[in-house]
XYZ file of C-alpha atoms in Angstrom:
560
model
C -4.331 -73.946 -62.168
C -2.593 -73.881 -65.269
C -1.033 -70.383 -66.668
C 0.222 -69.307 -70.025
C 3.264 -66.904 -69.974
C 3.220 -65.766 -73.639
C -0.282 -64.011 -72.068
C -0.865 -62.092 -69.387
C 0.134 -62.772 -65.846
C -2.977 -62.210 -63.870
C -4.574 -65.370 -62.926
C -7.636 -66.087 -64.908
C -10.614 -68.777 -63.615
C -11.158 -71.635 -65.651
C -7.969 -71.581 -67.598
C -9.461 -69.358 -69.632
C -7.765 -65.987 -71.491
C -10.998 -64.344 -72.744
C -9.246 -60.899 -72.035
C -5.471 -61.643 -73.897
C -5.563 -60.462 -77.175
C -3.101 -63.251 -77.966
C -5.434 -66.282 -77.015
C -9.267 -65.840 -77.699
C -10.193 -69.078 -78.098
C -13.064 -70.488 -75.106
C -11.374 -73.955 -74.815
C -7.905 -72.656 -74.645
C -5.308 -75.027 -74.109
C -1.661 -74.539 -73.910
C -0.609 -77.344 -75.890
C -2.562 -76.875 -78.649
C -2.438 -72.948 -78.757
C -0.530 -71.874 -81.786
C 0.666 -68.941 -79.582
C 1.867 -70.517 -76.710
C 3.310 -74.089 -78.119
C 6.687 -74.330 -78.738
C 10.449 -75.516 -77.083
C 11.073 -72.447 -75.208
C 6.997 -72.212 -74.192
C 7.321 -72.684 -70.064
C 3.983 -73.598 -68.345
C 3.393 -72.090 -64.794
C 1.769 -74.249 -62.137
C 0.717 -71.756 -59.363
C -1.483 -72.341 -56.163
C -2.694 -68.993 -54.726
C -2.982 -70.078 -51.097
C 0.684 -70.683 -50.699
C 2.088 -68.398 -53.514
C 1.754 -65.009 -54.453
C 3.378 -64.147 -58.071
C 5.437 -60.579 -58.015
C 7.689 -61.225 -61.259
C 8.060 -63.666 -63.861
C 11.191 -63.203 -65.701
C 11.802 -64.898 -69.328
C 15.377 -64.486 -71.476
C 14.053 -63.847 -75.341
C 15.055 -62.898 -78.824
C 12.038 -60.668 -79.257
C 12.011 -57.744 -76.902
C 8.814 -56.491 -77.899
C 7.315 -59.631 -76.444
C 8.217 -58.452 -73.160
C 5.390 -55.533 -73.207
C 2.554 -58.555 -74.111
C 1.182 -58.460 -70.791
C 0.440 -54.458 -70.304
C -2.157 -54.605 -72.953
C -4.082 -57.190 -70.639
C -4.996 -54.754 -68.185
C -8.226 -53.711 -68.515
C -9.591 -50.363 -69.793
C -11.799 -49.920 -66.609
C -8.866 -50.388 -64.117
C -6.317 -48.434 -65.725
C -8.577 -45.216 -65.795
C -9.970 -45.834 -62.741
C -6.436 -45.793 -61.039
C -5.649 -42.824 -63.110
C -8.410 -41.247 -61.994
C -7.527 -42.578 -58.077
C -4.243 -41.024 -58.566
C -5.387 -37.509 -60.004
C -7.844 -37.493 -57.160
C -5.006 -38.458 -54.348
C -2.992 -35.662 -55.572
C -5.349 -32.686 -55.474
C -6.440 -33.661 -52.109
C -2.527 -33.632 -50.897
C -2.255 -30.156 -52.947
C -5.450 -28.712 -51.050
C -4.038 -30.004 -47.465
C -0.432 -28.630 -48.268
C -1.986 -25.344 -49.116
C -4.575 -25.197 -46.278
C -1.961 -26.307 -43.504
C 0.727 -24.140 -44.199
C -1.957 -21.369 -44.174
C -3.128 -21.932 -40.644
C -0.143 -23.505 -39.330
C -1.754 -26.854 -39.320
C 0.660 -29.037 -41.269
C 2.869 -31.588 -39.043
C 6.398 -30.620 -40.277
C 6.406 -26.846 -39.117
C 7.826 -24.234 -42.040
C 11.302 -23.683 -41.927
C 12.976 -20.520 -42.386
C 16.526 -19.065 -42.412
C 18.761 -17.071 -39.814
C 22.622 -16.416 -39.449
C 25.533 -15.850 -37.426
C 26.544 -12.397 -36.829
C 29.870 -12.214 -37.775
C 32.435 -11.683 -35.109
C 34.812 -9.716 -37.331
C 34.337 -5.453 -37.520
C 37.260 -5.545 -40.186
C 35.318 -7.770 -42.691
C 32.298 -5.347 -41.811
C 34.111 -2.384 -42.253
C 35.472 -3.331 -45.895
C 32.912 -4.870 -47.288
C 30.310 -3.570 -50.300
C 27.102 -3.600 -50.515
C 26.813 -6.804 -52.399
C 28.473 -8.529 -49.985
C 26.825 -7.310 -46.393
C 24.403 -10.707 -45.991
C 27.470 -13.131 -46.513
C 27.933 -12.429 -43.236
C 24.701 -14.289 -42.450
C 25.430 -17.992 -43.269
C 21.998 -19.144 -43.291
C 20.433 -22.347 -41.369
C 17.247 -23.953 -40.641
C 14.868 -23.277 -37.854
C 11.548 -24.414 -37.544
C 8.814 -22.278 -35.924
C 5.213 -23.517 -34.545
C 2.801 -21.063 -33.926
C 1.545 -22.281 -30.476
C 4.289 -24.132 -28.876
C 7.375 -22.286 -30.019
C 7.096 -19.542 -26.727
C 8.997 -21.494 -24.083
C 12.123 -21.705 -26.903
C 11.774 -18.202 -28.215
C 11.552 -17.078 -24.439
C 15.017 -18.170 -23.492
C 16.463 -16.015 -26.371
C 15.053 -13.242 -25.114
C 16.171 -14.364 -21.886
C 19.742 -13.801 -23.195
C 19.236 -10.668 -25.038
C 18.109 -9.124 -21.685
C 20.789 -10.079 -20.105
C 23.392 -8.816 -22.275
C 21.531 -5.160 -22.371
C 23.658 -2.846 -21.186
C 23.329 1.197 -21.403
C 26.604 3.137 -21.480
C 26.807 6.435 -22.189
C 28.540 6.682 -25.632
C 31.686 9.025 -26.064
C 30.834 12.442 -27.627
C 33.112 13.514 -30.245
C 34.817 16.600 -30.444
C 34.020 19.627 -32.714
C 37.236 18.898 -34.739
C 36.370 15.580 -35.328
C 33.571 16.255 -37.155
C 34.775 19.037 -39.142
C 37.110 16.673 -40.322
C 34.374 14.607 -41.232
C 32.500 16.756 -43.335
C 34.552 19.589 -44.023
C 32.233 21.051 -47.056
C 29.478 21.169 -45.100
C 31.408 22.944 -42.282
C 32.525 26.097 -44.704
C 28.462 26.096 -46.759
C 26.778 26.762 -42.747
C 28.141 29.305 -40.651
C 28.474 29.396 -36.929
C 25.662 32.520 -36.168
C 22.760 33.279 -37.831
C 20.958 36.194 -38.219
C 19.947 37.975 -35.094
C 16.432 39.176 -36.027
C 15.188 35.674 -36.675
C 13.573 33.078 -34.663
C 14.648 30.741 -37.528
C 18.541 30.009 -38.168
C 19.075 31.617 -41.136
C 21.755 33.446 -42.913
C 22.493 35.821 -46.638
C 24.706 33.664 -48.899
C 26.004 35.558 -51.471
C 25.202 33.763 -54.967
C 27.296 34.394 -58.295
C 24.927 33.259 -60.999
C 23.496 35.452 -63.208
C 19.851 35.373 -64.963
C 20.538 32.840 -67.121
C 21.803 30.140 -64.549
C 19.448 27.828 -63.158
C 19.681 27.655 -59.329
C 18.424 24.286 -59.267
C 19.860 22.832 -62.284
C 21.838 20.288 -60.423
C 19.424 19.485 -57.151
C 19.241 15.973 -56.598
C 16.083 16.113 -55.607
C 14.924 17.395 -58.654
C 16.651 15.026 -60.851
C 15.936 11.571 -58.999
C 12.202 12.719 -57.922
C 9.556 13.577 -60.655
C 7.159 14.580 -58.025
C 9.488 17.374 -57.260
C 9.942 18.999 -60.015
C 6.838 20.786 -59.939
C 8.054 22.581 -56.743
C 11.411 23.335 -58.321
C 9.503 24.662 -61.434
C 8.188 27.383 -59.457
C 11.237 28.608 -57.515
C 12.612 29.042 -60.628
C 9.919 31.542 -61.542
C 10.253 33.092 -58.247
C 13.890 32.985 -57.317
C 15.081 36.335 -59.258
C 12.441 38.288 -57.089
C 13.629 36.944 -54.308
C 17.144 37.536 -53.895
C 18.536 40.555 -51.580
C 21.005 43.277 -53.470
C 24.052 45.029 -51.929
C 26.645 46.625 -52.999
C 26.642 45.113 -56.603
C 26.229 42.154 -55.373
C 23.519 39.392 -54.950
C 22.550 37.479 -51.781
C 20.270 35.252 -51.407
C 18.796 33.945 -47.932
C 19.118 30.766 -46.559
C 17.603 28.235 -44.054
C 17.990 25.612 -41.520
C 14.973 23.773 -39.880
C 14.142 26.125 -36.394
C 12.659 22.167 -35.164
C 12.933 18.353 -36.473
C 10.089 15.808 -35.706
C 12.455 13.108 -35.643
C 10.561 9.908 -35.121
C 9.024 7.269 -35.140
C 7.997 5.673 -38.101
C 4.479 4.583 -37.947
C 3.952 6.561 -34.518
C 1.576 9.207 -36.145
C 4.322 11.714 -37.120
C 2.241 12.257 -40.164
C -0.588 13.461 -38.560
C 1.478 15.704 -36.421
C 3.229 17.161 -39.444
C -0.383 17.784 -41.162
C -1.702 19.981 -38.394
C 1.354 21.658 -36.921
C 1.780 23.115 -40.888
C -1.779 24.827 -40.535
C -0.206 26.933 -37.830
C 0.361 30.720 -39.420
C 3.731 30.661 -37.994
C 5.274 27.039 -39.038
C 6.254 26.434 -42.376
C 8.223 23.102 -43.476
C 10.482 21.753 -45.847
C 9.257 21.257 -49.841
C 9.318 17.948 -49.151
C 7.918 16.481 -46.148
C 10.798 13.481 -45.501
C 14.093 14.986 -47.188
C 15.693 12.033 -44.956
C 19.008 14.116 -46.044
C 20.997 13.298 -42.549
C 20.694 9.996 -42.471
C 20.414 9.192 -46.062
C 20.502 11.355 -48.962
C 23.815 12.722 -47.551
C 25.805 10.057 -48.096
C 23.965 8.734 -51.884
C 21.787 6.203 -50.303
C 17.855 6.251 -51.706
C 16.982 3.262 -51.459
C 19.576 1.035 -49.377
C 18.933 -2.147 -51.959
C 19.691 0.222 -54.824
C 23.356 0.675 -53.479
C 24.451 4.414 -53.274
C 24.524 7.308 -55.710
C 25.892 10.332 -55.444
C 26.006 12.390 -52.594
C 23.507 15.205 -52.176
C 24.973 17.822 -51.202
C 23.978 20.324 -47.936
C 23.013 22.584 -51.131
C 20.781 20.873 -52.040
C 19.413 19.882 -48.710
C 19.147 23.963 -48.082
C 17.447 24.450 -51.060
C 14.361 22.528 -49.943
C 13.431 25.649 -47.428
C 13.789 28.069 -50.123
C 10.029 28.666 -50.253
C 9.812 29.105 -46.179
C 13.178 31.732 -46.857
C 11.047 34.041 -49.279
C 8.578 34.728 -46.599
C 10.832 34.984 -43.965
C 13.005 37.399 -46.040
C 9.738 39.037 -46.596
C 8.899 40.009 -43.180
C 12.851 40.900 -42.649
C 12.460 43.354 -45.545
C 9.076 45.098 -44.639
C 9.309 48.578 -43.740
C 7.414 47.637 -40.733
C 10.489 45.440 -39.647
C 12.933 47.765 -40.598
C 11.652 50.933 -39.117
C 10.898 48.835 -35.461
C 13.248 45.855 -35.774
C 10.561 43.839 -35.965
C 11.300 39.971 -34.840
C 10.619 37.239 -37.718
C 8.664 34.296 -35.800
C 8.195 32.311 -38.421
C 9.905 29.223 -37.735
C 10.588 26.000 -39.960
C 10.291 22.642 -39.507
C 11.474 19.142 -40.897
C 9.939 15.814 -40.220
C 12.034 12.787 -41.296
C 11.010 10.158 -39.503
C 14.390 8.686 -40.047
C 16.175 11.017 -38.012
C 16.343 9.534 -34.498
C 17.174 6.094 -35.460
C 18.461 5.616 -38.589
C 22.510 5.857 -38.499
C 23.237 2.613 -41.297
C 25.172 4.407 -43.210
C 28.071 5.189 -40.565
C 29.973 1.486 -41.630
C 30.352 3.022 -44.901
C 31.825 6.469 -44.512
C 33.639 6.625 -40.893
C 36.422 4.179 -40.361
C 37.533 4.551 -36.849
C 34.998 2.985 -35.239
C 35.267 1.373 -31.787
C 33.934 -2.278 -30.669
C 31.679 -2.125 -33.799
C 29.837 1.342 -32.529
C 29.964 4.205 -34.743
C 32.067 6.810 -33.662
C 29.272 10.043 -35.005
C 25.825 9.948 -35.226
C 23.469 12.365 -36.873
C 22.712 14.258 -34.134
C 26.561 15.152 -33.727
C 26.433 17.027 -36.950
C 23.143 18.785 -36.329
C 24.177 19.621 -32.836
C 27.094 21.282 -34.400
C 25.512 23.666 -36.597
C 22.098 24.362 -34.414
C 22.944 23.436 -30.591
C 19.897 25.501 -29.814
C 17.346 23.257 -32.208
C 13.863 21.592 -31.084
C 13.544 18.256 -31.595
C 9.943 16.977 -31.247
C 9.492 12.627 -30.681
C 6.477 11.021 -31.498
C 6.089 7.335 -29.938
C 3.686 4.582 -29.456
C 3.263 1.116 -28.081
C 6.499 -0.570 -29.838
C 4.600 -3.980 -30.260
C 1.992 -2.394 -31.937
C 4.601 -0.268 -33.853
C 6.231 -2.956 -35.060
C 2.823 -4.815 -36.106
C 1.703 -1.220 -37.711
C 5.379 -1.478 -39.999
C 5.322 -4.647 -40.894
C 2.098 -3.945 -42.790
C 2.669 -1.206 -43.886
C 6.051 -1.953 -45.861
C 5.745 -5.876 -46.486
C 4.330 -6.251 -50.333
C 2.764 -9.451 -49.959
C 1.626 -12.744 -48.402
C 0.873 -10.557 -45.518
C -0.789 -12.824 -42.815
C -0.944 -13.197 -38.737
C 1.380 -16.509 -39.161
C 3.898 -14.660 -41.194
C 4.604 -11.805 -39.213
C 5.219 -14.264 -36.364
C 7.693 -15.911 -38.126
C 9.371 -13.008 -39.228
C 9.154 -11.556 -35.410
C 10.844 -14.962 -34.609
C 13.824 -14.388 -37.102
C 14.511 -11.344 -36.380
C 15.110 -12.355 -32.583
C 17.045 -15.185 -33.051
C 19.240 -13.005 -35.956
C 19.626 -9.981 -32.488
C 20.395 -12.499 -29.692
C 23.158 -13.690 -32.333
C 24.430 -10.279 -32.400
C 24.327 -9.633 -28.981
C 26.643 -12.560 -28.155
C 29.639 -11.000 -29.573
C 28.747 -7.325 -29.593
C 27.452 -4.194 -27.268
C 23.598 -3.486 -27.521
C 24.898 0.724 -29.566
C 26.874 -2.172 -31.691
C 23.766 -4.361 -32.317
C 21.179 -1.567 -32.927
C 23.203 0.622 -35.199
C 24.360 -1.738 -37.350
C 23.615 -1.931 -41.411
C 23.811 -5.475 -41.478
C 21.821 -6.777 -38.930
C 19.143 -4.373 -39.938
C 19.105 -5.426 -43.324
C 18.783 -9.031 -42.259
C 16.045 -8.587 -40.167
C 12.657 -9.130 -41.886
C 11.045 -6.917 -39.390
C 12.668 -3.835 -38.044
C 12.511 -4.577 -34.162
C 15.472 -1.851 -33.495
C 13.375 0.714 -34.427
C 11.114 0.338 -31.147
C 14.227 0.388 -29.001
C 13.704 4.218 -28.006
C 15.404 4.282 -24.944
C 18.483 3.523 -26.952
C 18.250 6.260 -29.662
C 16.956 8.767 -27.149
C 19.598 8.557 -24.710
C 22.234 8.814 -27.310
C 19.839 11.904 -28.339
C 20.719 13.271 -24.894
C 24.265 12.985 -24.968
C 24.452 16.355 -27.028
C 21.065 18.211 -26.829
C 19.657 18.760 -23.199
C 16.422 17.219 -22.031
C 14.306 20.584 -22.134
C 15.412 20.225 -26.295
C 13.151 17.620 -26.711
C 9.694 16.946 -26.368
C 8.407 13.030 -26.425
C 5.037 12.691 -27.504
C 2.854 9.019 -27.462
C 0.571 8.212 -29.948
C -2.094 7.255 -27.531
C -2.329 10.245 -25.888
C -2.227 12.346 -29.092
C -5.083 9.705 -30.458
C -7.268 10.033 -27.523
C -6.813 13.942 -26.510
C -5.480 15.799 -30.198
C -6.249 19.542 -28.576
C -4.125 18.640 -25.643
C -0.924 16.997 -27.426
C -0.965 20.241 -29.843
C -1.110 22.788 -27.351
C 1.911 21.292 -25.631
C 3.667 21.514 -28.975
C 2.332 24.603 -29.810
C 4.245 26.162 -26.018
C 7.345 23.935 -26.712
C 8.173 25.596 -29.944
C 6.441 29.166 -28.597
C 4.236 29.688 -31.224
C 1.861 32.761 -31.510
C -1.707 32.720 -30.466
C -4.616 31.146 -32.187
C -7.655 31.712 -32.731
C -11.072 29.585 -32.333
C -11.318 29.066 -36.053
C -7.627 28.156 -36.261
C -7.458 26.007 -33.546
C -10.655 24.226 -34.381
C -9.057 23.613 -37.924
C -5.930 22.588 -36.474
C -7.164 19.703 -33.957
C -10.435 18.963 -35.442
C -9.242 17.500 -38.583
C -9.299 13.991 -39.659
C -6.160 11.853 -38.310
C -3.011 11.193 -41.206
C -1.968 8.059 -42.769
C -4.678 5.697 -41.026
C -4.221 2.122 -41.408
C -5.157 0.390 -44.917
C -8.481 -0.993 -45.510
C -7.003 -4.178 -46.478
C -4.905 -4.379 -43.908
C -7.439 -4.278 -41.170
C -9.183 -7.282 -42.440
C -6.078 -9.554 -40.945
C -6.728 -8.474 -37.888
C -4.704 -8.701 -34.595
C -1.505 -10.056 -34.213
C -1.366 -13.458 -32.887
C -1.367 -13.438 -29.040
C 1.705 -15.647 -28.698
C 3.491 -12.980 -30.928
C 2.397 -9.896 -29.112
C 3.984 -12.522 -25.454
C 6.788 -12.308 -27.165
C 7.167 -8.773 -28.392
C 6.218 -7.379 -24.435
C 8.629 -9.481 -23.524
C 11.682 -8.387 -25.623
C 10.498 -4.862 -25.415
C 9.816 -4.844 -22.089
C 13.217 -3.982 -19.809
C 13.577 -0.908 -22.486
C 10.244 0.397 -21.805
C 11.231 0.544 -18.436
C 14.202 2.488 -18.891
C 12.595 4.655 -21.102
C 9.995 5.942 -18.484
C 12.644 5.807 -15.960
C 14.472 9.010 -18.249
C 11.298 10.251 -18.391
C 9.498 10.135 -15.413
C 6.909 8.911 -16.819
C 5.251 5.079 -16.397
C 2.871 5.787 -19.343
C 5.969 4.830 -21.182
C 5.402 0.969 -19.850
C 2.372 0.924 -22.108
C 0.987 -1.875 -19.591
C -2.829 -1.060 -20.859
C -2.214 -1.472 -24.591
């Protein structure tokens, strides 16, 4: 079979070229087409059961010639191969989408942990900016199903490298060194009359200052300044006069609900405040120990300025007035009559959250931080209440994550996260001590999911180390869910609050539960079961310490 080259190359029956728009003619022949005669005209001799034709190359003058054969294909087949291809690709689209949904695809989603670094002076130096350099990152791939036995043997390491040593209290000097303005603003006693710490400052503006002028609160938080509007209007009628002088009273939190987040603290804050003789903060989470106090707001905003314990005080102003009212009544005066109001301050930061330290305090030792928060408030109240709120820390952590991540919230993503987040600890507990590990900035901010957070044990025996066990009362979540009358009258004799009556009390407990979970985010559903394997077992050899300090196996949570 005879084939022209000047047409196209596909092998037409018959020697005809019906389709080439260069020879038309029925009785085609090569020698006598116009087109295809000529010296440098090659004929092709082909025999398709021993031969197929891939290329046929030809050395020209005319370069356009070279594109002759495109134009042969037929209208049909080209769109019906673009249409195959358009076709091929939206089905590969819809299974890329679908699989890495459900976990189905066969090359498992990768994501990224690092090495912890192994040098405290790089950690010690470094900014903000540059905390995750530290974190080199790296691939590691993560199936849903099969991935257990592998993440098991990290937490296999992790438990044994746990490891609970009693840290080393600092002295009173220490601290004072520390924080030195915050050591002459509080004093050492408080008035004697009070149930609440409180003491008479004397203040030296006159009626034109504003008291509140410079509050940080004020100025970062628009929802505040409401509040500060009115103590404003207020705060002339308010202040005591003596001897030409003016004093104003001031106020420290009698109690702290300290933690944890996502453990109902909310809901315990709600009802406790309908109590006639608690009264809290203006704000409800000042987080000023952990945070505000050293110019952090938002840890990924880098720090501002500091607040000051000023401004931290002013925030019980409104509880002072009524205090300072029953200290002024005639009735108090003429019987030395008690004050038993008492005030209370529920960051839910308080127990665990010591990130800052890196930043501020330089002489720390093995990577620990050498003062917590509770140092400081142990200082200035050694006789305060602290009240601790826990639940299941599997579910905890499963409550967080969806309650702070923005979006793409799903089953298969938290699992990966959980998965990062171990593999990012166990690096950390190679090279440091498990105080080292769980108090530090970095690792925390690496994390995707805050698993140190459900570490109680940790945080509470630190806790212990200055405040004595009959300070603090731990709560769980499940108890106060399934029996609210019972949980508040143990808080209500821990803190000796007056009476109630049956209309109080009924108000008090019967009221609908705080800060339930999100519509939306009860439509995902349960964690995966393979996650929740591997959350009991990280979690679980701190459990059992924790209801070994408090006598108390309920602390196992074996039936959640």
């Amino acid at each position: 079979m005879r084939y022209c080259i000047n047409c196209c190359i596909h092998l037409l029956p018959n020697d005809l070229h019906r389709q080439c728009f260069r020879c038309r003619g029925p009785n085609h022949n090569n020698q006598k087409c116009p087109v295809c005669k000529g010296e440098n005209k090659i004929p092709l001799y082909t025999d398709s059961k021993q031969m197929k034709l891939l290329a046929v190359l030809e050395v020209r003058t005319d370069h356009s010639e070279s594109w002759n054969g495109f134009f042969c294909l037929r209208k049909g087949k080209l769109c019906s191969l673009i249409f195959g291809l358009i076709i091929m690709t939206l089905v590969m689209a819809s299974y890329i989408l679908t699989g890495a949904k459900h976990g189905l695809l066969l090359i498992p989603s990768p994501f990224h942990y690092g090495a912890f670094t192994s040098n405290p002076s790089l950690m010690d130096n470094e900014s903000l900016s540059d905390m995750k350099d530290h974190y080199q990152p790296s691939k590691m791939n993560i199936s849903y199903v099969k991935d257990y036995p592998s993440i098991k043997l990290i937490i296999d390491t992790i438990t044994s490298k746990i490891e609970f040593v009693t840290r080393q209290r600092p002295d009173l000097e220490e601290l004072r060194k520390q924080e030195p303005h915050m050591f002459s603003v509080i004093p050492n006693k408080f008035l004697p009359n009070s149930k609440n710490p409180c003491w008479y400052e004397e203040y030296r503006g006159n009626t034109t200052t504003d008291p509140y002028a410079t509050n940080s609160y004020a100025l970062y938080s628009k929802r505040f300044r409401t509040i500060f509007d009115y103590l404003r209007k207020v705060f002339w009628n308010h202040l005591y006069h003596y001897k030409d002088k003016h004093y104003r009273l001031r106020c420290l939190p009698h109690f702290y609900i300290i933690g944890q987040p996502k453990c109902g603290t909310t809901d315990l804050y709600d009802r406790l405040r309908l109590h006639p003789d608690v009264r809290f903060s203006a704000i409800k989470e000042p987080h000023w120990w952990t945070r505000k106090r050293f110019g952090i707001i938002r840890l990924r905003d880098g720090f501002h300025d500091r607040y000051p314990v000023e401004d931290y005080l002013d925030l019980f102003d409104l509880a002072a007035h009524q205090i300072q009212g029953v200290l002024q009544s005639e009735a108090a005066k003429e019987r030395g009559k008690m004050n038993n109001i008492v005030i209370g301050e529920a960051s839910a930061s308080t127990m665990w959250d010591n990130n800052a330290w890196i930043f501020f305090y330089d002489n720390s030792t093995e990577g620990e931080p050498p003062f917590l928060i509770q140092d400081f408030i142990h200082a200035f109240q050694p006789n305060a209440k602290l009240i601790i709120m826990l639940r299941d820390p599997v579910e905890r952590l499963y409550s967080d994550y969806l309650y702070f991540a923005s979006a793409n919230k799903s089953v298969e993503d938290f699992h990966e996260k959980v998965a990062e987040s171990l593999q990012l600890f166990e690096n950390c507990m190679l090279d440091y001590s498990l105080r080292a590990c769980v108090y530090n900035n970095t690792l925390n901010n690496a994390m995707p999911v805050r698993l140190q957070v459900g570490l109680y044990v940790v945080y509470l025996l630190d806790w212990l180390t200055v405040f004595d066990k009959d300070q603090i009362l731990v709560l769980r979540l499940e108890d106060h869910a399934s029996n609210v009358k019972y949980t508040m009258h143990m808080v209500f004799q821990f803190l000796d609050l007056g009476p109630l009556s049956e209309k109080q009390e009924a108000l008090i407990t019967k009221s609908p539960a705080s800060n339930t979970r999100r519509p939306e985010d009860r439509s995902l559903g349960p964690m995966l079961p393979t996650t929740k394997a591997i959350l009991r077992d990280f979690y679980r050899p701190f459990n059992t310490k924790l209801a070994q300090v408090l006598f108390d196996d309920a602390f196992l949570w074996k039936r959640t």
